[in-house]
PDB file of C-alpha atoms in Angstrom:
ATOM      1  CA  MET A  97       7.893  -9.855   9.407  1.00 43.00           C
ATOM      2  CA  PRO A  98       6.030  -9.349   6.371  1.00 48.00           C
ATOM      3  CA  GLY A  99       7.799  -6.619   4.036  1.00 48.00           C
ATOM      4  CA  THR A 100      11.185  -6.358   5.781  1.00 59.00           C
ATOM      5  CA  ALA A 101      12.196  -2.633   6.480  1.00 66.00           C
ATOM      6  CA  ARG A 102      14.840  -3.573   4.455  1.00 71.00           C
ATOM      7  CA  HIS A 103      12.819  -4.156   1.465  1.00 70.00           C
ATOM      8  CA  ASP A 104      11.429  -1.027   2.140  1.00 74.00           C
ATOM      9  CA  ARG A 105      14.837   0.949   2.434  1.00 79.00           C
ATOM     10  CA  GLU A 106      16.144  -0.990  -0.973  1.00 79.00           C
ATOM     11  CA  MET A 107      12.682   0.137  -2.816  1.00 77.00           C
ATOM     12  CA  ALA A 108      12.736   3.660  -1.535  1.00 83.00           C
ATOM     13  CA  ILE A 109      16.466   4.461  -2.911  1.00 85.00           C
ATOM     14  CA  GLN A 110      15.681   2.498  -6.162  1.00 84.00           C
ATOM     15  CA  ALA A 111      12.725   4.709  -6.741  1.00 85.00           C
ATOM     16  CA  LYS A 112      14.359   7.392  -5.695  1.00 87.00           C
ATOM     17  CA  ARG A 113      17.162   6.744  -8.280  1.00 87.00           C
ATOM     18  CA  ASN A 114      14.371   6.059 -11.139  1.00 87.00           C
ATOM     19  CA  LEU A 115      13.130   9.727 -10.637  1.00 85.00           C
ATOM     20  CA  SER A 116      15.592  11.567 -11.976  1.00 86.00           C
ATOM     21  CA  LYS A 117      15.549   8.976 -15.224  1.00 87.00           C
ATOM     22  CA  THR A 118      11.738   8.749 -16.094  1.00 86.00           C
ATOM     23  CA  THR A 119      10.556  11.111 -17.999  1.00 86.00           C
ATOM     24  CA  ASP A 120       6.303   9.361 -17.958  1.00 87.00           C
ATOM     25  CA  PRO A 121       4.424  11.305 -15.541  1.00 88.00           C
ATOM     26  CA  VAL A 122       2.688   8.688 -14.233  1.00 87.00           C
ATOM     27  CA  GLU A 123       5.963   6.470 -13.519  1.00 88.00           C
ATOM     28  CA  ARG A 124       7.033   9.598 -11.858  1.00 89.00           C
ATOM     29  CA  LEU A 125       4.072   9.728  -9.305  1.00 89.00           C
ATOM     30  CA  ARG A 126       3.821   5.614  -8.766  1.00 89.00           C
ATOM     31  CA  LEU A 127       7.970   6.390  -7.818  1.00 89.00           C
ATOM     32  CA  GLN A 128       7.519   9.450  -5.719  1.00 90.00           C
ATOM     33  CA  CYS A 129       4.599   7.215  -3.864  1.00 88.00           C
ATOM     34  CA  LEU A 130       7.245   4.165  -3.325  1.00 86.00           C
ATOM     35  CA  ALA A 131      10.190   6.756  -2.786  1.00 87.00           C
ATOM     36  CA  ARG A 132       8.295   6.449   0.726  1.00 85.00           C
ATOM     37  CA  GLY A 133       8.137   2.853   0.952  1.00 78.00           C
ATOM     38  CA  SER A 134       5.637   0.280   0.558  1.00 73.00           C
ATOM     39  CA  ALA A 135       2.660   2.214   2.026  1.00 76.00           C
ATOM     40  CA  GLY A 136       3.188   5.255  -0.448  1.00 82.00           C
ATOM     41  CA  ILE A 137       0.671   4.471  -2.471  1.00 81.00           C
ATOM     42  CA  LYS A 138      -2.008   3.082  -0.198  1.00 78.00           C
ATOM     43  CA  GLY A 139      -0.885   6.702   1.709  1.00 81.00           C
ATOM     44  CA  LEU A 140      -1.985   8.313  -1.415  1.00 84.00           C
ATOM     45  CA  GLY A 141      -5.657   6.487  -1.645  1.00 82.00           C
ATOM     46  CA  ARG A 142      -6.389   7.836   2.046  1.00 80.00           C
ATOM     47  CA  VAL A 143      -6.066  11.213   1.063  1.00 83.00           C
ATOM     48  CA  PHE A 144      -8.175  10.958  -1.849  1.00 83.00           C
ATOM     49  CA  ARG A 145     -10.726   9.054   0.481  1.00 81.00           C
ATOM     50  CA  ILE A 146     -10.923  11.414   2.438  1.00 81.00           C
ATOM     51  CA  MET A 147     -11.133  14.580   0.090  1.00 80.00           C
ATOM     52  CA  ASP A 148     -14.384  12.375  -1.134  1.00 79.00           C
ATOM     53  CA  ASP A 149     -17.042  14.068   0.457  1.00 74.00           C
ATOM     54  CA  ASP A 150     -19.816  13.269  -0.884  1.00 76.00           C
ATOM     55  CA  ASN A 151     -18.422   9.479  -1.654  1.00 78.00           C
ATOM     56  CA  SER A 152     -18.464   8.900  -5.125  1.00 82.00           C
ATOM     57  CA  ARG A 153     -15.338   7.415  -4.815  1.00 83.00           C
ATOM     58  CA  THR A 154     -14.832   9.753  -8.209  1.00 88.00           C
ATOM     59  CA  LEU A 155     -11.924  13.244  -8.256  1.00 89.00           C
ATOM     60  CA  ASP A 156     -12.023  15.794 -10.211  1.00 90.00           C
ATOM     61  CA  PHE A 157      -9.445  17.806 -11.492  1.00 91.00           C
ATOM     62  CA  LYS A 158      -9.561  20.143  -8.748  1.00 90.00           C
ATOM     63  CA  GLU A 159      -9.951  17.668  -6.016  1.00 88.00           C
ATOM     64  CA  PHE A 160      -7.099  15.508  -7.389  1.00 90.00           C
ATOM     65  CA  VAL A 161      -4.334  18.565  -7.852  1.00 90.00           C
ATOM     66  CA  LYS A 162      -5.253  19.355  -3.902  1.00 88.00           C
ATOM     67  CA  GLY A 163      -5.000  15.380  -3.000  1.00 88.00           C
ATOM     68  CA  LEU A 164      -1.503  15.907  -4.753  1.00 88.00           C
ATOM     69  CA  ASN A 165      -0.402  18.934  -2.958  1.00 88.00           C
ATOM     70  CA  ASP A 166      -1.756  17.457   0.734  1.00 87.00           C
ATOM     71  CA  TYR A 167       0.259  14.459   0.101  1.00 87.00           C
ATOM     72  CA  ALA A 168       3.140  16.795  -1.144  1.00 85.00           C
ATOM     73  CA  MET A 169       3.786  15.319  -4.538  1.00 83.00           C
ATOM     74  CA  MET A 170       6.316  17.197  -6.537  1.00 80.00           C
ATOM     75  CA  ILE A 171       4.177  17.614  -9.513  1.00 84.00           C
ATOM     76  CA  ASP A 172       3.624  20.616 -11.742  1.00 86.00           C
ATOM     77  CA  LYS A 173       0.034  21.891 -13.295  1.00 87.00           C
ATOM     78  CA  GLU A 174       0.532  20.962 -16.738  1.00 90.00           C
ATOM     79  CA  GLU A 175       1.717  16.867 -15.255  1.00 90.00           C
ATOM     80  CA  ALA A 176      -1.047  16.628 -13.151  1.00 91.00           C
ATOM     81  CA  GLN A 177      -3.347  17.596 -16.364  1.00 92.00           C
ATOM     82  CA  GLU A 178      -1.503  14.999 -18.320  1.00 91.00           C
ATOM     83  CA  ILE A 179      -2.196  12.059 -15.923  1.00 90.00           C
ATOM     84  CA  PHE A 180      -5.655  13.347 -15.112  1.00 92.00           C
ATOM     85  CA  ARG A 181      -6.316  13.065 -18.785  1.00 90.00           C
ATOM     86  CA  ILE A 182      -4.718   9.620 -18.996  1.00 87.00           C
ATOM     87  CA  PHE A 183      -6.935   8.093 -16.261  1.00 86.00           C
ATOM     88  CA  ASP A 184     -10.183   9.870 -17.736  1.00 87.00           C
ATOM     89  CA  LYS A 185     -11.012   7.673 -19.952  1.00 80.00           C
ATOM     90  CA  ASP A 186     -14.429   8.565 -20.893  1.00 82.00           C
ATOM     91  CA  GLY A 187     -13.403  12.484 -20.882  1.00 86.00           C
ATOM     92  CA  SER A 188     -16.285  12.783 -18.282  1.00 88.00           C
ATOM     93  CA  GLY A 189     -13.667  15.285 -16.393  1.00 91.00           C
ATOM     94  CA  THR A 190     -13.676  13.078 -13.465  1.00 91.00           C
ATOM     95  CA  ILE A 191     -11.420  10.016 -12.075  1.00 89.00           C
ATOM     96  CA  ASP A 192     -12.321   6.524 -10.378  1.00 86.00           C
ATOM     97  CA  PHE A 193      -9.614   6.830  -7.749  1.00 80.00           C
ATOM     98  CA  ASP A 194     -10.211   2.880  -7.157  1.00 77.00           C
ATOM     99  CA  GLU A 195      -8.776   2.381 -10.932  1.00 78.00           C
ATOM    100  CA  PHE A 196      -6.223   5.105 -10.257  1.00 84.00           C
ATOM    101  CA  LEU A 197      -4.629   3.076  -7.254  1.00 80.00           C
ATOM    102  CA  VAL A 198      -5.121   0.252  -8.925  1.00 79.00           C
ATOM    103  CA  THR A 199      -2.948   1.590 -12.211  1.00 81.00           C
ATOM    104  CA  LEU A 200      -0.410   3.374  -9.945  1.00 83.00           C
ATOM    105  CA  ARG A 201       0.766   0.239  -7.970  1.00 82.00           C
ATOM    106  CA  PRO A 202       3.561  -1.533  -9.677  1.00 81.00           C
ATOM    107  CA  PRO A 203       2.612  -4.376 -12.170  1.00 83.00           C
ATOM    108  CA  MET A 204       2.712  -8.123 -10.239  1.00 89.00           C
ATOM    109  CA  SER A 205       2.671 -11.434 -12.041  1.00 93.00           C
ATOM    110  CA  LYS A 206      -0.408 -13.428 -11.619  1.00 94.00           C
ATOM    111  CA  ALA A 207       2.073 -15.513  -9.028  1.00 95.00           C
ATOM    112  CA  ARG A 208       2.369 -13.057  -7.072  1.00 94.00           C
ATOM    113  CA  LYS A 209      -0.887 -12.003  -6.441  1.00 95.00           C
ATOM    114  CA  GLU A 210      -2.165 -15.325  -5.872  1.00 96.00           C
ATOM    115  CA  ILE A 211       0.239 -15.769  -2.538  1.00 95.00           C
ATOM    116  CA  ILE A 212      -0.439 -12.201  -1.573  1.00 94.00           C
ATOM    117  CA  MET A 213      -4.393 -13.423  -1.512  1.00 96.00           C
ATOM    118  CA  GLN A 214      -3.016 -17.148   0.403  1.00 95.00           C
ATOM    119  CA  ALA A 215      -1.563 -14.924   2.657  1.00 93.00           C
ATOM    120  CA  PHE A 216      -4.391 -12.430   3.300  1.00 94.00           C
ATOM    121  CA  ARG A 217      -6.961 -15.333   3.025  1.00 94.00           C
ATOM    122  CA  LYS A 218      -4.839 -17.201   6.100  1.00 92.00           C
ATOM    123  CA  LEU A 219      -5.017 -13.957   8.160  1.00 90.00           C
ATOM    124  CA  ASP A 220      -8.988 -13.393   7.525  1.00 92.00           C
ATOM    125  CA  LYS A 221     -10.069 -15.956   9.985  1.00 88.00           C
ATOM    126  CA  THR A 222     -13.280 -14.778   9.590  1.00 87.00           C
ATOM    127  CA  GLY A 223     -13.664 -14.534   5.946  1.00 90.00           C
ATOM    128  CA  ASP A 224     -15.154 -11.126   5.702  1.00 92.00           C
ATOM    129  CA  GLY A 225     -12.609  -9.774   3.284  1.00 92.00           C
ATOM    130  CA  VAL A 226     -11.040  -7.744   6.562  1.00 92.00           C
ATOM    131  CA  VAL A 227      -8.331  -8.749   9.025  1.00 91.00           C
ATOM    132  CA  THR A 228      -8.673  -7.030  12.098  1.00 89.00           C
ATOM    133  CA  ILE A 229      -6.882  -7.812  15.533  1.00 85.00           C
ATOM    134  CA  GLU A 230      -9.647 -10.466  16.302  1.00 87.00           C
ATOM    135  CA  ASP A 231      -8.105 -12.174  13.397  1.00 87.00           C
ATOM    136  CA  LEU A 232      -4.492 -11.840  13.977  1.00 83.00           C
ATOM    137  CA  ARG A 233      -5.140 -14.279  17.462  1.00 83.00           C
ATOM    138  CA  GLY A 234      -4.008 -17.133  17.284  1.00 73.00           C
ATOM    139  CA  VAL A 235      -2.478 -16.524  13.556  1.00 79.00           C
ATOM    140  CA  TYR A 236       0.297 -14.126  14.948  1.00 77.00           C
ATOM    141  CA  ASN A 237       2.500 -14.356  17.882  1.00 78.00           C
ATOM    142  CA  ALA A 238       2.500 -11.486  19.662  1.00 79.00           C
ATOM    143  CA  LYS A 239       4.812 -13.311  22.395  1.00 81.00           C
ATOM    144  CA  HIS A 240       8.252 -12.798  20.412  1.00 78.00           C
ATOM    145  CA  HIS A 241       8.119  -9.265  20.200  1.00 79.00           C
ATOM    146  CA  PRO A 242      10.657  -7.136  21.576  1.00 81.00           C
ATOM    147  CA  LYS A 243       8.329  -5.418  22.766  1.00 85.00           C
ATOM    148  CA  TYR A 244       6.069  -7.594  24.434  1.00 85.00           C
ATOM    149  CA  GLN A 245       8.813  -9.161  26.255  1.00 86.00           C
ATOM    150  CA  ASN A 246      10.208  -6.485  27.830  1.00 87.00           C
ATOM    151  CA  GLY A 247       6.592  -5.328  29.400  1.00 89.00           C
ATOM    152  CA  ASP A 248       6.418  -2.450  27.340  1.00 89.00           C
ATOM    153  CA  TRP A 249       3.201  -3.495  25.016  1.00 89.00           C
ATOM    154  CA  THR A 250       0.058  -5.769  25.496  1.00 89.00           C
ATOM    155  CA  GLU A 251      -0.794  -8.502  23.179  1.00 87.00           C
ATOM    156  CA  ASP A 252      -3.637  -6.277  21.465  1.00 88.00           C
ATOM    157  CA  GLN A 253      -0.567  -3.041  21.135  1.00 87.00           C
ATOM    158  CA  VAL A 254       1.508  -5.402  19.245  1.00 83.00           C
ATOM    159  CA  PHE A 255      -1.417  -6.678  16.712  1.00 84.00           C
ATOM    160  CA  ARG A 256      -2.106  -3.414  16.833  1.00 85.00           C
ATOM    161  CA  ALA A 257       1.340  -2.454  15.306  1.00 83.00           C
ATOM    162  CA  PHE A 258       1.583  -5.125  13.557  1.00 81.00           C
ATOM    163  CA  LEU A 259      -2.286  -4.181  11.440  1.00 83.00           C
ATOM    164  CA  ASP A 260      -0.834  -0.237  11.325  1.00 81.00           C
ATOM    165  CA  ASN A 261       2.083  -1.501   8.715  1.00 78.00           C
ATOM    166  CA  PHE A 262      -0.332  -2.198   5.848  1.00 78.00           C
ATOM    167  CA  ASP A 263      -3.011   0.409   7.245  1.00 71.00           C
ATOM    168  CA  SER A 264      -2.238   3.950   5.927  1.00 63.00           C
ATOM    169  CA  PRO A 265       0.113   6.182   7.588  1.00 58.00           C
ATOM    170  CA  TYR A 266      -2.480   8.627   7.745  1.00 57.00           C
ATOM    171  CA  ASP A 267      -5.745   7.454   8.646  1.00 64.00           C
ATOM    172  CA  LYS A 268      -5.227   4.009  11.010  1.00 72.00           C
ATOM    173  CA  ASP A 269      -8.714   2.366  11.751  1.00 80.00           C
ATOM    174  CA  GLY A 270      -7.059  -1.150  12.411  1.00 81.00           C
ATOM    175  CA  LYS A 271      -8.582  -3.008   9.833  1.00 86.00           C
ATOM    176  CA  VAL A 272      -6.802  -3.852   6.501  1.00 87.00           C
ATOM    177  CA  THR A 273      -8.342  -4.581   3.640  1.00 87.00           C
ATOM    178  CA  THR A 274      -7.672  -6.833   0.780  1.00 89.00           C
ATOM    179  CA  GLU A 275      -6.796  -3.695  -1.046  1.00 84.00           C
ATOM    180  CA  GLU A 276      -4.825  -2.380   1.111  1.00 82.00           C
ATOM    181  CA  PHE A 277      -2.989  -5.670   1.698  1.00 87.00           C
ATOM    182  CA  MET A 278      -2.661  -5.963  -2.050  1.00 86.00           C
ATOM    183  CA  ASN A 279      -1.550  -2.106  -1.847  1.00 82.00           C
ATOM    184  CA  TYR A 280       1.167  -2.809   0.603  1.00 81.00           C
ATOM    185  CA  TYR A 281       2.491  -5.928  -1.255  1.00 86.00           C
ATOM    186  CA  ALA A 282       3.022  -4.262  -4.511  1.00 84.00           C
ATOM    187  CA  GLY A 283       5.111  -1.917  -2.678  1.00 77.00           C
ATOM    188  CA  VAL A 284       7.524  -4.644  -1.154  1.00 79.00           C
ATOM    189  CA  SER A 285       7.032  -6.816  -4.934  1.00 83.00           C
ATOM    190  CA  ALA A 286       8.238  -3.745  -6.647  1.00 75.00           C
ATOM    191  CA  SER A 287      11.940  -3.669  -4.880  1.00 71.00           C
ATOM    192  CA  ILE A 288      12.126  -8.252  -5.504  1.00 79.00           C
ATOM    193  CA  ASP A 289      13.025  -8.703  -9.118  1.00 77.00           C
ATOM    194  CA  THR A 290      12.134 -12.800  -9.457  1.00 86.00           C
ATOM    195  CA  ASP A 291       8.826 -14.223  -8.941  1.00 90.00           C
ATOM    196  CA  VAL A 292      10.362 -17.185  -7.341  1.00 91.00           C
ATOM    197  CA  TYR A 293      12.507 -15.412  -4.374  1.00 88.00           C
ATOM    198  CA  PHE A 294       9.019 -13.130  -3.654  1.00 88.00           C
ATOM    199  CA  ILE A 295       7.060 -16.458  -3.257  1.00 91.00           C
ATOM    200  CA  ILE A 296       9.608 -17.932  -1.099  1.00 89.00           C
ATOM    201  CA  MET A 297       9.674 -14.857   1.021  1.00 84.00           C
ATOM    202  CA  MET A 298       6.136 -15.042   1.264  1.00 87.00           C
ATOM    203  CA  LYS A 299       6.000 -18.516   2.185  1.00 88.00           C
ATOM    204  CA  ASN A 300       8.099 -18.240   5.053  1.00 83.00           C
ATOM    205  CA  ALA A 301       6.480 -14.758   6.709  1.00 79.00           C
ATOM    206  CA  TRP A 302       3.395 -16.437   6.364  1.00 84.00           C
ATOM    207  CA  LYS A 303       4.269 -20.101   7.075  1.00 84.00           C
ATOM    208  CA  LEU A 304       2.171 -20.848   3.907  1.00 87.00           C
TER     209      LEU A 304
END
């Protein structure tokens, strides 16, 4: 199973440990997200998206702070102002939240990004940049899933649960975009030290 629960737990523990050591506000926010597991950063992204009423894909300071509060991030106003200033590069009083999420993602090497994209392309049967239940048929075998075997779930329910791993905890639409897939694996990647091990894990998980 991609992004195993064990990596998730390790990463969350590691993030909590590092939180007490860092003073960098962006790093603190990143670690607070990672302390929630691989889907943490993605979850924050969804909160911002919901708040972006006019679909401008930007947030002003008030919206930014409200988003952080809605997601229960422990950040005081001064820290929030500092983070906002870092991202508001042109001083326009708004930040682009796609840019914000990319910066918040733990940095990954080119090799890691490439293997993540390989896995995504393998899943994205239709090649439209979005993975759906339809795409999963024939790529992911639901019949090995314990809940399918004991009759609790149908094949579609197994697929849906699988997609929900990558989807945001707050707004599960049964579709996974490249960005969501990348955000998820950026979280997993944060708990794996070497590129070699990360690539082996991905190849095994996705039979690449």
